[in-house]
mmCIF file of C-alpha atoms in Angstrom:
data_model
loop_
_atom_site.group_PDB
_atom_site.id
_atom_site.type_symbol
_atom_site.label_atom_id
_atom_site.label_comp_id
_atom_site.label_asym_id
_atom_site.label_seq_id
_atom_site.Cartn_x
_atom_site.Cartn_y
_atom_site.Cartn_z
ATOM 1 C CA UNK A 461 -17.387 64.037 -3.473
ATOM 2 C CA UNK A 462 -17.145 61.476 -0.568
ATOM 3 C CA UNK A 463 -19.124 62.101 2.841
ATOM 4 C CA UNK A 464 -18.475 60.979 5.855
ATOM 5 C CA UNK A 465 -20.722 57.492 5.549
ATOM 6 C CA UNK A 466 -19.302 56.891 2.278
ATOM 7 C CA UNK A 467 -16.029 56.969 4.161
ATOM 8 C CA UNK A 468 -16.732 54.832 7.088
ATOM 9 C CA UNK A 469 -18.278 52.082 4.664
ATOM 10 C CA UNK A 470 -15.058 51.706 2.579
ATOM 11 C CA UNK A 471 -12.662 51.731 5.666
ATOM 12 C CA UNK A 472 -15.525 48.795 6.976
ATOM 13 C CA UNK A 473 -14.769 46.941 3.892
ATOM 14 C CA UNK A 474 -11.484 47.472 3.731
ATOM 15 C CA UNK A 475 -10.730 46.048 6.970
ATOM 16 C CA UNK A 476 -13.323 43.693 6.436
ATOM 17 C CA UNK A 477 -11.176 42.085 3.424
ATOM 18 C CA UNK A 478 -7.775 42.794 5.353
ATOM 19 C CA UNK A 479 -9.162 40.387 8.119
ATOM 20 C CA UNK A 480 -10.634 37.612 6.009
ATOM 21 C CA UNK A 481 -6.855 36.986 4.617
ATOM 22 C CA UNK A 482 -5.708 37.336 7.904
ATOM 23 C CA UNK A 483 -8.149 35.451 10.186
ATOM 24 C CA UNK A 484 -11.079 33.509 8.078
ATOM 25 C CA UNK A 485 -14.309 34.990 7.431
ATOM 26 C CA UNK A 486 -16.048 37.663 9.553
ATOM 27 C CA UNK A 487 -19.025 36.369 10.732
ATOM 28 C CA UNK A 488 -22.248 38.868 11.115
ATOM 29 C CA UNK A 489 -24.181 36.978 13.099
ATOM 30 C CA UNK A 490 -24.913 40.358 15.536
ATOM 31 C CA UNK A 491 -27.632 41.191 12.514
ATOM 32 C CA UNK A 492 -28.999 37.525 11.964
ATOM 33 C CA UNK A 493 -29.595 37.922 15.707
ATOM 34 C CA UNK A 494 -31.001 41.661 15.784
ATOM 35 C CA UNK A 495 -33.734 40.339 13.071
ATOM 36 C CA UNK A 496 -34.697 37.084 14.991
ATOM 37 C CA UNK A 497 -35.367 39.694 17.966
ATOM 38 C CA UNK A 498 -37.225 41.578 15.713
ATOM 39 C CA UNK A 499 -39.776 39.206 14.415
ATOM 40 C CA UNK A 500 -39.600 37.050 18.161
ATOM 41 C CA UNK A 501 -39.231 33.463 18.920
ATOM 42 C CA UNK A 502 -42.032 32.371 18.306
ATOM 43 C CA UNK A 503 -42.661 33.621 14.616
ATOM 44 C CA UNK A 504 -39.694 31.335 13.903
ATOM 45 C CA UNK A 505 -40.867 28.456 15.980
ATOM 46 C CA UNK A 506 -44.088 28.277 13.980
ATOM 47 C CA UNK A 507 -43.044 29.063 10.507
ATOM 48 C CA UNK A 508 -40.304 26.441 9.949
ATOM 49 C CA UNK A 509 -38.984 26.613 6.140
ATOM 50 C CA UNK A 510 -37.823 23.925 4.280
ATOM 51 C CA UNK A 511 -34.505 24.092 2.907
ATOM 52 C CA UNK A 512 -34.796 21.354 0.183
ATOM 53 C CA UNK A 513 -36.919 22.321 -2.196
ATOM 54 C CA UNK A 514 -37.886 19.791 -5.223
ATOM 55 C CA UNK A 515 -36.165 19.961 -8.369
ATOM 56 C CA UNK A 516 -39.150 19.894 -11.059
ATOM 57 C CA UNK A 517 -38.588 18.939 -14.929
ATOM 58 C CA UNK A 518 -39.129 21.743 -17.103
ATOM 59 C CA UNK A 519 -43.118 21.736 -18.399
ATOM 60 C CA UNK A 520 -46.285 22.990 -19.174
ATOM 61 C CA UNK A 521 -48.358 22.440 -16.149
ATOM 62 C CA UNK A 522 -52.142 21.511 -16.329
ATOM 63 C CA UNK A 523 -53.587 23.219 -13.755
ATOM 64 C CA UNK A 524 -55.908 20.108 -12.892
ATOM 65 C CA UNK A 525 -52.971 18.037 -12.693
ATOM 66 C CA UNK A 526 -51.965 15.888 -9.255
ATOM 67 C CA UNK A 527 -49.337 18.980 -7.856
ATOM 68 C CA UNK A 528 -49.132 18.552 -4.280
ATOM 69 C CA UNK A 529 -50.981 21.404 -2.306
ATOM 70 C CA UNK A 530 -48.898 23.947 -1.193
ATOM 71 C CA UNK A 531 -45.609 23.496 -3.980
ATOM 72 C CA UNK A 532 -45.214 26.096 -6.319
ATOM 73 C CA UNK A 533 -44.300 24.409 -9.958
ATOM 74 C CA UNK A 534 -41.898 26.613 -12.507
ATOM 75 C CA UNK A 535 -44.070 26.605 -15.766
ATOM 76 C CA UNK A 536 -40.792 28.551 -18.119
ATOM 77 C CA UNK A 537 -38.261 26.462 -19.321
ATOM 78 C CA UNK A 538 -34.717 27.040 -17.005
ATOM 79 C CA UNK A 539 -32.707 27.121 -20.630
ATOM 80 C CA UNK A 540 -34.312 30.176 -22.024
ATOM 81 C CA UNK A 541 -34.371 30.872 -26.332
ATOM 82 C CA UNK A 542 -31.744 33.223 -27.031
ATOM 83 C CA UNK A 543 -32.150 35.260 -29.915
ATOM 84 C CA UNK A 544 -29.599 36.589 -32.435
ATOM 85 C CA UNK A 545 -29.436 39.742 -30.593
ATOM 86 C CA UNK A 546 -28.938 37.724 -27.294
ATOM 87 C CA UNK A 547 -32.584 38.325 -26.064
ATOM 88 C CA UNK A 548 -33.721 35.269 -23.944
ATOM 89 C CA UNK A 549 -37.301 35.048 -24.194
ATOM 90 C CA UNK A 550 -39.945 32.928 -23.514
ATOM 91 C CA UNK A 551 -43.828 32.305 -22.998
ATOM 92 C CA UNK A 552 -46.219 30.145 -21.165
ATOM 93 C CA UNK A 553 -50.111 30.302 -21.442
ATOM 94 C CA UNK A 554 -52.989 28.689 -19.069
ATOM 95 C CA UNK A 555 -54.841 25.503 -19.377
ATOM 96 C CA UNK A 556 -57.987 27.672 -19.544
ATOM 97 C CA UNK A 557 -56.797 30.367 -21.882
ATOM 98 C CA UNK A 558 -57.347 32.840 -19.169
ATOM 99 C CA UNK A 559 -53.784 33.954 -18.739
ATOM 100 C CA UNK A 560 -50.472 33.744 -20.565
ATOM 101 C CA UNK A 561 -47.168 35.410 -19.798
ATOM 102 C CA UNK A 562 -44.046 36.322 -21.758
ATOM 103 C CA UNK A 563 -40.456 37.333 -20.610
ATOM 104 C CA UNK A 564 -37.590 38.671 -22.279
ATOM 105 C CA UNK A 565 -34.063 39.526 -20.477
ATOM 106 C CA UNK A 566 -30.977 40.928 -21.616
ATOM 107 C CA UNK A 567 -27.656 41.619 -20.463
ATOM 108 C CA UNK A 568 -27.281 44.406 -22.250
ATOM 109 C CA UNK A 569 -24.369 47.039 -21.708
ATOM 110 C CA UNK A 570 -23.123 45.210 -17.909
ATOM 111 C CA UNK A 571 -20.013 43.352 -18.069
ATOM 112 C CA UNK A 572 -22.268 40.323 -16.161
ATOM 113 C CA UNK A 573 -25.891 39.488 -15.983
ATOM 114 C CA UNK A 574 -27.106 39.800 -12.189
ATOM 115 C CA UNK A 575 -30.994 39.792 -13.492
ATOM 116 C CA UNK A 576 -33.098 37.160 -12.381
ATOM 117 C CA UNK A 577 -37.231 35.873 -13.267
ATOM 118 C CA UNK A 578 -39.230 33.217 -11.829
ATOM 119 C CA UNK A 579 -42.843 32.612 -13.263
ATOM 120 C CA UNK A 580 -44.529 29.575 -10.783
ATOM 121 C CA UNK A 581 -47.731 27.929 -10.510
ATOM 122 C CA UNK A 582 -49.755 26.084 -7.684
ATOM 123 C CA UNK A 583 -52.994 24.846 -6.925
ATOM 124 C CA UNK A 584 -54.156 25.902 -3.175
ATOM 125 C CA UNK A 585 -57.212 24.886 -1.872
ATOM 126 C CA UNK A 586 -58.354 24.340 -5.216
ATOM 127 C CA UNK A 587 -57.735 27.787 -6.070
ATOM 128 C CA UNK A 588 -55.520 28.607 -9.120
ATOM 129 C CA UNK A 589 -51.687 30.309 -7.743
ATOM 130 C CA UNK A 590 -49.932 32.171 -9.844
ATOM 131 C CA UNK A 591 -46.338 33.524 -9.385
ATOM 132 C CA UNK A 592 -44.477 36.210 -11.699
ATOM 133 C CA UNK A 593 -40.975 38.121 -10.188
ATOM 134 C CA UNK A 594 -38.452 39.844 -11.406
ATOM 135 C CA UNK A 595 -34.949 39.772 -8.839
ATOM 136 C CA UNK A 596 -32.851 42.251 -10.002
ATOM 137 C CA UNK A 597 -28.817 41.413 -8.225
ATOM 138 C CA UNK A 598 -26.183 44.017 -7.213
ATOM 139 C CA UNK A 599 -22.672 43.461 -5.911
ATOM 140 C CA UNK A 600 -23.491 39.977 -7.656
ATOM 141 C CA UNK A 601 -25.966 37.938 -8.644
ATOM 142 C CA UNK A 602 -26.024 35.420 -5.645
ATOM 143 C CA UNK A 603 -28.644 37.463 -4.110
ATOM 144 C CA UNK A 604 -31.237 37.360 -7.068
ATOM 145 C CA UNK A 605 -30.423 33.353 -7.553
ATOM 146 C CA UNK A 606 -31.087 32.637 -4.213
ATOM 147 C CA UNK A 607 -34.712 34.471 -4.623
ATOM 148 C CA UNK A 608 -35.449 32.708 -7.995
ATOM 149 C CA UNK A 609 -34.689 29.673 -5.955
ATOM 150 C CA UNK A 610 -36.465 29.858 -2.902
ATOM 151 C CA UNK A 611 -39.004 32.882 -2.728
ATOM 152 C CA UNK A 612 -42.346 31.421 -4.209
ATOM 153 C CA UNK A 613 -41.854 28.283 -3.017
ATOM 154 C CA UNK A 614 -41.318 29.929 0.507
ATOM 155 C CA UNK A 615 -45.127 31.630 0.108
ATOM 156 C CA UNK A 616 -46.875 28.949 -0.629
ATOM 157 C CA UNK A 617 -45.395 26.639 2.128
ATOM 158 C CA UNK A 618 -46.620 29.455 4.350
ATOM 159 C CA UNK A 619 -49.348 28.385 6.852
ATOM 160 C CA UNK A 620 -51.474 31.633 6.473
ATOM 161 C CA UNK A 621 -51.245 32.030 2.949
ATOM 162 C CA UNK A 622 -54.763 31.461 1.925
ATOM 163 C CA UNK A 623 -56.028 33.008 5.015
ATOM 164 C CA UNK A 624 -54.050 36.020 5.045
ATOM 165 C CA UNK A 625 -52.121 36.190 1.808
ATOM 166 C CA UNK A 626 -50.769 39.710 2.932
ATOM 167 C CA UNK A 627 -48.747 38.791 6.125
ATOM 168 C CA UNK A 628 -47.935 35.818 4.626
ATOM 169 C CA UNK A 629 -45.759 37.596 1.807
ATOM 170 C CA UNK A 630 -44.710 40.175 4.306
ATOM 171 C CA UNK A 631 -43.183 37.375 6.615
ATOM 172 C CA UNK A 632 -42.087 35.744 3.796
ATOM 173 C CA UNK A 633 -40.035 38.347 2.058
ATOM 174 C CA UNK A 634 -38.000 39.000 5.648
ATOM 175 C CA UNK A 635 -37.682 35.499 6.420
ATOM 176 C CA UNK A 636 -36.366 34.619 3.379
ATOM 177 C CA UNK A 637 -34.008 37.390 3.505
ATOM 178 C CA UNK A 638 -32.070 35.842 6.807
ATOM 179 C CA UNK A 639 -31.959 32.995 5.399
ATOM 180 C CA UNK A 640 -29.858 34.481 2.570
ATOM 181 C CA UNK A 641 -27.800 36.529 4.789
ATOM 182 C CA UNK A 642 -27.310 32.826 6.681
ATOM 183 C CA UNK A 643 -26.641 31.483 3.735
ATOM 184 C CA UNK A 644 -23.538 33.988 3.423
ATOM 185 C CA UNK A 645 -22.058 34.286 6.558
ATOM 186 C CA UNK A 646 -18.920 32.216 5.924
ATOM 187 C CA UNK A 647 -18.246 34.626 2.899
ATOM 188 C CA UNK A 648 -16.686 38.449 2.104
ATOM 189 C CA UNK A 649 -19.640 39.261 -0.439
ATOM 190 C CA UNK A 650 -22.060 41.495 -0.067
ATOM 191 C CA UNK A 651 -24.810 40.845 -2.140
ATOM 192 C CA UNK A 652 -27.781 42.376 -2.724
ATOM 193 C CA UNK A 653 -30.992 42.012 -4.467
ATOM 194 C CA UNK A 654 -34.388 44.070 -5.481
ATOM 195 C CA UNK A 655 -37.681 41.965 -5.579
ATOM 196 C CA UNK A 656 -41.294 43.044 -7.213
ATOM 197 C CA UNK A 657 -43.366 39.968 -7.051
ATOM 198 C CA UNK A 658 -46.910 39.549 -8.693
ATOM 199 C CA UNK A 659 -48.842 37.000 -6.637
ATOM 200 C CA UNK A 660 -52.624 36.047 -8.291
ATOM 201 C CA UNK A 661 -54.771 33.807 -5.928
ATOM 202 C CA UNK A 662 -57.789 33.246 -8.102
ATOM 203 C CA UNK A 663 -59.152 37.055 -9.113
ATOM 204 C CA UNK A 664 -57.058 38.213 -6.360
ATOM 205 C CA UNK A 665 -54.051 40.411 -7.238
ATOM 206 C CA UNK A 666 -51.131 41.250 -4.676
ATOM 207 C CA UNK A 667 -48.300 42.865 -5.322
ATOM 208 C CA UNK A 668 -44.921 42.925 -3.428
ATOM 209 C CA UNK A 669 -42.103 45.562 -4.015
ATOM 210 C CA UNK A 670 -38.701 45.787 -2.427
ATOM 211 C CA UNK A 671 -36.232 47.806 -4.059
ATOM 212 C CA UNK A 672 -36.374 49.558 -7.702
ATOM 213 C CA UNK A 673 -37.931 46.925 -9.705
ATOM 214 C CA UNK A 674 -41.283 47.803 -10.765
ATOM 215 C CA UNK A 675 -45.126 46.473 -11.296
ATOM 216 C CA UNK A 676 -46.996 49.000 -13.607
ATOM 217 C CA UNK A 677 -51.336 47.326 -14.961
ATOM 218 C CA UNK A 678 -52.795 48.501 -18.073
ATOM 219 C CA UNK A 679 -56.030 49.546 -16.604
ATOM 220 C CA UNK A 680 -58.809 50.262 -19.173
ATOM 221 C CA UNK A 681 -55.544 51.411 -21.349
ATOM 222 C CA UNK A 682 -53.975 53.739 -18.848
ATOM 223 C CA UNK A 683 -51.054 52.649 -16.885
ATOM 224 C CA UNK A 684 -51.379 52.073 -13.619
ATOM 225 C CA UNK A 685 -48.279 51.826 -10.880
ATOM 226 C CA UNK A 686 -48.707 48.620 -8.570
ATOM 227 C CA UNK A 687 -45.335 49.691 -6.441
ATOM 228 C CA UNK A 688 -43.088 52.789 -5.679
ATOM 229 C CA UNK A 689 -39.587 52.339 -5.977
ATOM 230 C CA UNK A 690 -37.741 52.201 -2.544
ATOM 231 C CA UNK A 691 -34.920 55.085 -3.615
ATOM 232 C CA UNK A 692 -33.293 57.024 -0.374
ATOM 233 C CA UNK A 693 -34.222 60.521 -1.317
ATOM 234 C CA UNK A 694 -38.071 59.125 -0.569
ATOM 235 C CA UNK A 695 -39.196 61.228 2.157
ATOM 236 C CA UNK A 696 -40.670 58.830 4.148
ATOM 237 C CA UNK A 697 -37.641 56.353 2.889
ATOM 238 C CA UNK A 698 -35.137 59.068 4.012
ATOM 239 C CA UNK A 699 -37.355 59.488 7.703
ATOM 240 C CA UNK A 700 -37.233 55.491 8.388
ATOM 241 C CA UNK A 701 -33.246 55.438 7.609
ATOM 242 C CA UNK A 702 -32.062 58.327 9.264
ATOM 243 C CA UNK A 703 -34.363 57.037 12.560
ATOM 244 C CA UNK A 704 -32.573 54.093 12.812
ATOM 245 C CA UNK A 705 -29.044 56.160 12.945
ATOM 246 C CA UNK A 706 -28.279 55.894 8.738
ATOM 247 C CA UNK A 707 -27.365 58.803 6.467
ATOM 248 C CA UNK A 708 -28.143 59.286 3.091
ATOM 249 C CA UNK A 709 -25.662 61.384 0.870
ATOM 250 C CA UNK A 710 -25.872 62.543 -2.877
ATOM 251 C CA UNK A 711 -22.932 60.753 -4.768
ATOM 252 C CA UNK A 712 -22.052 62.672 -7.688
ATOM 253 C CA UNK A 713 -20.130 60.491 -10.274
ATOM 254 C CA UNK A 714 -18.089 60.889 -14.014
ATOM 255 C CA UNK A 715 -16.575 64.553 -12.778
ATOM 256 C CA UNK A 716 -20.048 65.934 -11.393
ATOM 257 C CA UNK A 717 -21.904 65.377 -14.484
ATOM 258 C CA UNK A 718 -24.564 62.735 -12.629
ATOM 259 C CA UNK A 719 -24.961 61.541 -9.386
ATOM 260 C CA UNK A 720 -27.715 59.569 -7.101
ATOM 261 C CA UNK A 721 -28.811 59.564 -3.413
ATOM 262 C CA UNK A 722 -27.404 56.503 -1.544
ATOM 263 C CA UNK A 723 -27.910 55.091 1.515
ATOM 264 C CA UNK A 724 -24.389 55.779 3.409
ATOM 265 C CA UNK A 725 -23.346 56.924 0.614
ATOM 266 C CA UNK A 726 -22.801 53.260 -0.941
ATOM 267 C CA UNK A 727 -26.324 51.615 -2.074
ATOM 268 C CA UNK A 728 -28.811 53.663 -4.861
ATOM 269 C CA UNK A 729 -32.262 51.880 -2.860
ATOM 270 C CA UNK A 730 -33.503 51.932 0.589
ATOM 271 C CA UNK A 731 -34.666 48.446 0.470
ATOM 272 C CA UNK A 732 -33.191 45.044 -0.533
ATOM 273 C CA UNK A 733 -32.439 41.664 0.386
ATOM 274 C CA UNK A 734 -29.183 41.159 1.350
ATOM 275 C CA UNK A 735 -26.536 43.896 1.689
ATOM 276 C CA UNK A 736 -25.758 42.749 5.331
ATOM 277 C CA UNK A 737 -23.496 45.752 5.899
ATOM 278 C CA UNK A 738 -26.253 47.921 5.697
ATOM 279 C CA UNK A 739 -28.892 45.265 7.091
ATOM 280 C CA UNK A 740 -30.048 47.702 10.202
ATOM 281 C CA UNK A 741 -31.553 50.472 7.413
ATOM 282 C CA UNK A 742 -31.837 48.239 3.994
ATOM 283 C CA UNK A 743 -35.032 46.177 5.102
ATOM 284 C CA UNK A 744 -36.668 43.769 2.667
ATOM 285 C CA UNK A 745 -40.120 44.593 4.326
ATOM 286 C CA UNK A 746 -42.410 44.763 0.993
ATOM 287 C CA UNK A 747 -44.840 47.337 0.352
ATOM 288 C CA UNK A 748 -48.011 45.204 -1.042
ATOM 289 C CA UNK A 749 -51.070 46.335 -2.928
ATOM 290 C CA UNK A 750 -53.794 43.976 -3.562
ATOM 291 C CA UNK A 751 -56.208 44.442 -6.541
ATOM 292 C CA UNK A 752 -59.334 42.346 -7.041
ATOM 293 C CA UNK A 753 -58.748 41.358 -11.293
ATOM 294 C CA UNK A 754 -61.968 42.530 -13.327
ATOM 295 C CA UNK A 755 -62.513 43.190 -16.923
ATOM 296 C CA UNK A 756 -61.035 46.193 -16.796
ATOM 297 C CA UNK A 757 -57.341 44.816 -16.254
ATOM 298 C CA UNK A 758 -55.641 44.439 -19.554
ATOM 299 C CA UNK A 759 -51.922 43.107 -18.864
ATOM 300 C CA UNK A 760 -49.498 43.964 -16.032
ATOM 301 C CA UNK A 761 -45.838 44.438 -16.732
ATOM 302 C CA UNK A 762 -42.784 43.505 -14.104
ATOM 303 C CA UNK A 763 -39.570 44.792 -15.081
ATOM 304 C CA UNK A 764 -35.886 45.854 -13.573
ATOM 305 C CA UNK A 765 -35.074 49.665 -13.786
ATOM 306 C CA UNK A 766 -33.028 48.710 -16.486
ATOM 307 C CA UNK A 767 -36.322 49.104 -18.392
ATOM 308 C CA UNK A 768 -37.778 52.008 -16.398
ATOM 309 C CA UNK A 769 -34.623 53.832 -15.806
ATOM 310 C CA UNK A 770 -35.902 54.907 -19.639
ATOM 311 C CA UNK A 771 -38.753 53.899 -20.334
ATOM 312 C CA UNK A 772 -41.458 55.510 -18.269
ATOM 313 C CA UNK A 773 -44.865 53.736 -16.717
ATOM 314 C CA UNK A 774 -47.148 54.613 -19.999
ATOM 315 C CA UNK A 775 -44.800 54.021 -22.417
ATOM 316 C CA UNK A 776 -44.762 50.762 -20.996
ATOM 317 C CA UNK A 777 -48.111 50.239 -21.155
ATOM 318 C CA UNK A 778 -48.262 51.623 -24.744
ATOM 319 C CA UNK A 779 -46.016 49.106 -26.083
ATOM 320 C CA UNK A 780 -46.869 45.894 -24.471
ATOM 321 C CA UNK A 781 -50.863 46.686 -25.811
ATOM 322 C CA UNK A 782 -49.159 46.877 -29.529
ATOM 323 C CA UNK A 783 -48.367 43.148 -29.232
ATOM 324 C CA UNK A 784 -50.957 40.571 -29.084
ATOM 325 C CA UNK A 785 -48.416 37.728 -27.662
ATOM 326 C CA UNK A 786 -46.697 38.443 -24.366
ATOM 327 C CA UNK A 787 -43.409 37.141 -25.532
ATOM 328 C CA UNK A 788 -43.511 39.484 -28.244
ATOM 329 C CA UNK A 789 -44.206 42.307 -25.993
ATOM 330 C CA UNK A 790 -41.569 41.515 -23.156
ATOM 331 C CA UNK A 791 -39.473 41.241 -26.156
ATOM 332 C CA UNK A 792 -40.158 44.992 -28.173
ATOM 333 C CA UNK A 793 -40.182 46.576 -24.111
ATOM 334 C CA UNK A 794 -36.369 45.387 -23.582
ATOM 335 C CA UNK A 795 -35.436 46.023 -27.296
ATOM 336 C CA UNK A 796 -37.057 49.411 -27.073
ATOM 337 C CA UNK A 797 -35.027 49.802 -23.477
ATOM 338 C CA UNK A 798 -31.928 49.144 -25.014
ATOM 339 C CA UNK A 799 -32.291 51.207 -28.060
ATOM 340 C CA UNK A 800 -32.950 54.305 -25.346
ATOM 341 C CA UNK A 801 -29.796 53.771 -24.024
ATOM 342 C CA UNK A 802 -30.310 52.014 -20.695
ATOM 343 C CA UNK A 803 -27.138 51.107 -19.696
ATOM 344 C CA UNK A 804 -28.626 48.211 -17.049
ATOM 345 C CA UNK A 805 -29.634 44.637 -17.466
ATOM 346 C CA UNK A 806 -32.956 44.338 -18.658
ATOM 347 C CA UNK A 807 -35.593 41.905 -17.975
ATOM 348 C CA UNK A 808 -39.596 42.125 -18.125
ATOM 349 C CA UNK A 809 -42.505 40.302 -17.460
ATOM 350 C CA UNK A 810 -45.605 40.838 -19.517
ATOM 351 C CA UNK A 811 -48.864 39.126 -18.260
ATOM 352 C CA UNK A 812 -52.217 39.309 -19.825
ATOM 353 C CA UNK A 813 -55.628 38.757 -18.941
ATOM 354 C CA UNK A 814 -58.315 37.277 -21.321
ATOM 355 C CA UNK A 815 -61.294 38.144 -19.712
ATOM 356 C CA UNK A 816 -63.381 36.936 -23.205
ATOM 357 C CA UNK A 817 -62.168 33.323 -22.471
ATOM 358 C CA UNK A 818 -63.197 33.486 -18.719
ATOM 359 C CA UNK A 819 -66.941 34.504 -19.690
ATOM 360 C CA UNK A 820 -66.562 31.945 -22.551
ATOM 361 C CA UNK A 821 -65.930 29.269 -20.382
ATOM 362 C CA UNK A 822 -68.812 30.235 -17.656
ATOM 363 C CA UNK A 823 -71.177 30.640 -20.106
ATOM 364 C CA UNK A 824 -70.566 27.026 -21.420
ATOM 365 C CA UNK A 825 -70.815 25.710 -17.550
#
């Protein structure tokens, strides 16, 4: 079944094509323009990003070391392990002992692998940063390179980010999606990427969702959702959309036997970066929570709905707390993943809190 939006989006991109052979690229620079008008002038005038970002060596970082304030250091390796089952996985722990993180990602059924992580580090006002998101790509994986890239290092370089760590993101996120859709506007692609981004600023926990990647805590052993996935058939989702003149329909797929709600039709989440033919009701405005981190918080997990697409929030939770290394747990979550059938890419985050180290530590201050 086909409606009407589903229609009018393939004749779009069918012309769309027809003219780039014809003519040269379509340029969409009616939405880059619609989105300066919506964040004003002067936003842009006083929140300049850099475009050249440093290339760092891959390395464990001390967090006392000499990083200038304000850049955001990649503490993973860029050449992940690969396992025999073609798992890439990998783990970095904290100078203190307070923290450590693991990541596995997979490829899994998916002809290509659009997934993308980025775990990143800074020191802020001598406050401890710490970075953890997963980018999951679709149409591509341009989109979710271009975050891995650019994202983090765009919040820290933020002027407010220590004073109001909140906006900061939220500016952030949009920002960073026109300059990806700028990025792009010589091209035919259409890109498009989720991003749920854990940002820690000392004790201080935040959050940011776009799209339907996922941040679930272990909280005193029971799961705990940090985001809602930004699917169409969300009321409020559905509201926002269809106010700005969109239409959501149910596309049924494989002879009726499944189907998903879709945003015209075409895209299976109301938010993303990218996706510039649908830019005017796919927003990458994040939802944020903020947390403050106490003794209570036992690990958080980030993942692409390739993971939760089967394996649901306390399952999650279950199985990362079975494995005393991160790694090991980002590892058994994508395994388990695949072995349930998800027919995605896969790729988690585990992070984990040792609160004994922290009080180990003050008490020998």
């Amino acid at each position: 079944m086909l409606c009407k939006a589903s229609l009018r989006n393939l004749i779009i991109r069918a012309g769309y094509i027809e003219n780039f052979g014809k003519q040269g690229p379509i340029h969409f620079k009616d939405f880059g323009k619609g989105l300066n008008e919506k964040f004003g002038a002067s936003s842009s005038s006083s929140y300049q990003l850099n475009r050249k970002f440093r290339s760092f060596m891959n390395m464990m970082v001390d967090n006392s070391s000499s990083t200038q304030p304000g850049s955001a250091v990649k503490v993973l390796p860029r050449k992940e392990n690969v396992t025999e089952g073609g798992y890439a996985t990998g783990g970095w722990k904290s100078e203190d002992g307070r923290l450590s993180c693991g990541y596995s990602s997979f490829r899994g059924k998916r002809a290509s692998m659009e997934d993308c992580f980025d775990v990143k580090m800074s020191t802020i006002d001598g406050k401890p940063v710490c970075l953890f998101g997963i980018f999951d790509g679709h149409g591509g994986s341009r989109a979710s390179e271009f975050l891995r890239e650019h994202l983090f290092e765009n919040i820290v370089k933020h002027p407010q980010f220590m004073k109001d760590t909140k906006l900061a993101i939220s500016e952030t996120y949009q920002r960073t999606d026109m300059d990806f859709l700028d990025s792009e506007s010589n091209t035919y692609r259409d890109d498009g990427s989720t991003a749920s981004a854990a940002v820690l600023v000392g004790t201080r926990l935040y959050v940011a969702n776009v799209g339907d990647s996922r941040a679930v805590i272990s909280k005193a052993g029971k799961a705990v959702a940090l985001s809602e996935d930004h699917k169409p058939n969300r009321s409020d989702e559905r509201k926002r959309i269809e106010n700005a003149g969109g239409v959501i329909c149910f596309r049924i797929f494989n002879c009726g036997s499944s189907g998903t709600w879709r945003v015209g039709g075409v895209l299976a989440m109301s938010r993303a970066f990218g996706n510039r033919l649908l830019k005017q009701f796919v927003v990458a405005e994040p939802e944020i929570q903020e947390q403050e981190i106490d003794d209570e918080f036992e690990l958080l997990v980030l993942a692409s709905d390739g993971l939760w697409d089967v394996v649901p929030n306390e399952d999650a939770v279950s199985l990362a707390r079975t494995e005393e290394e991160p790694e090991a747990a980002a590892l058994k979550l994508a395994e388990t993943a695949f072995s349930r059938g998800s027919a995605d890419n896969i790729t988690c985050i585990v992070v984990k809190f040792h609160h004994g180290q922290a009080k180990t530590d003050s008490a020998q201050g």
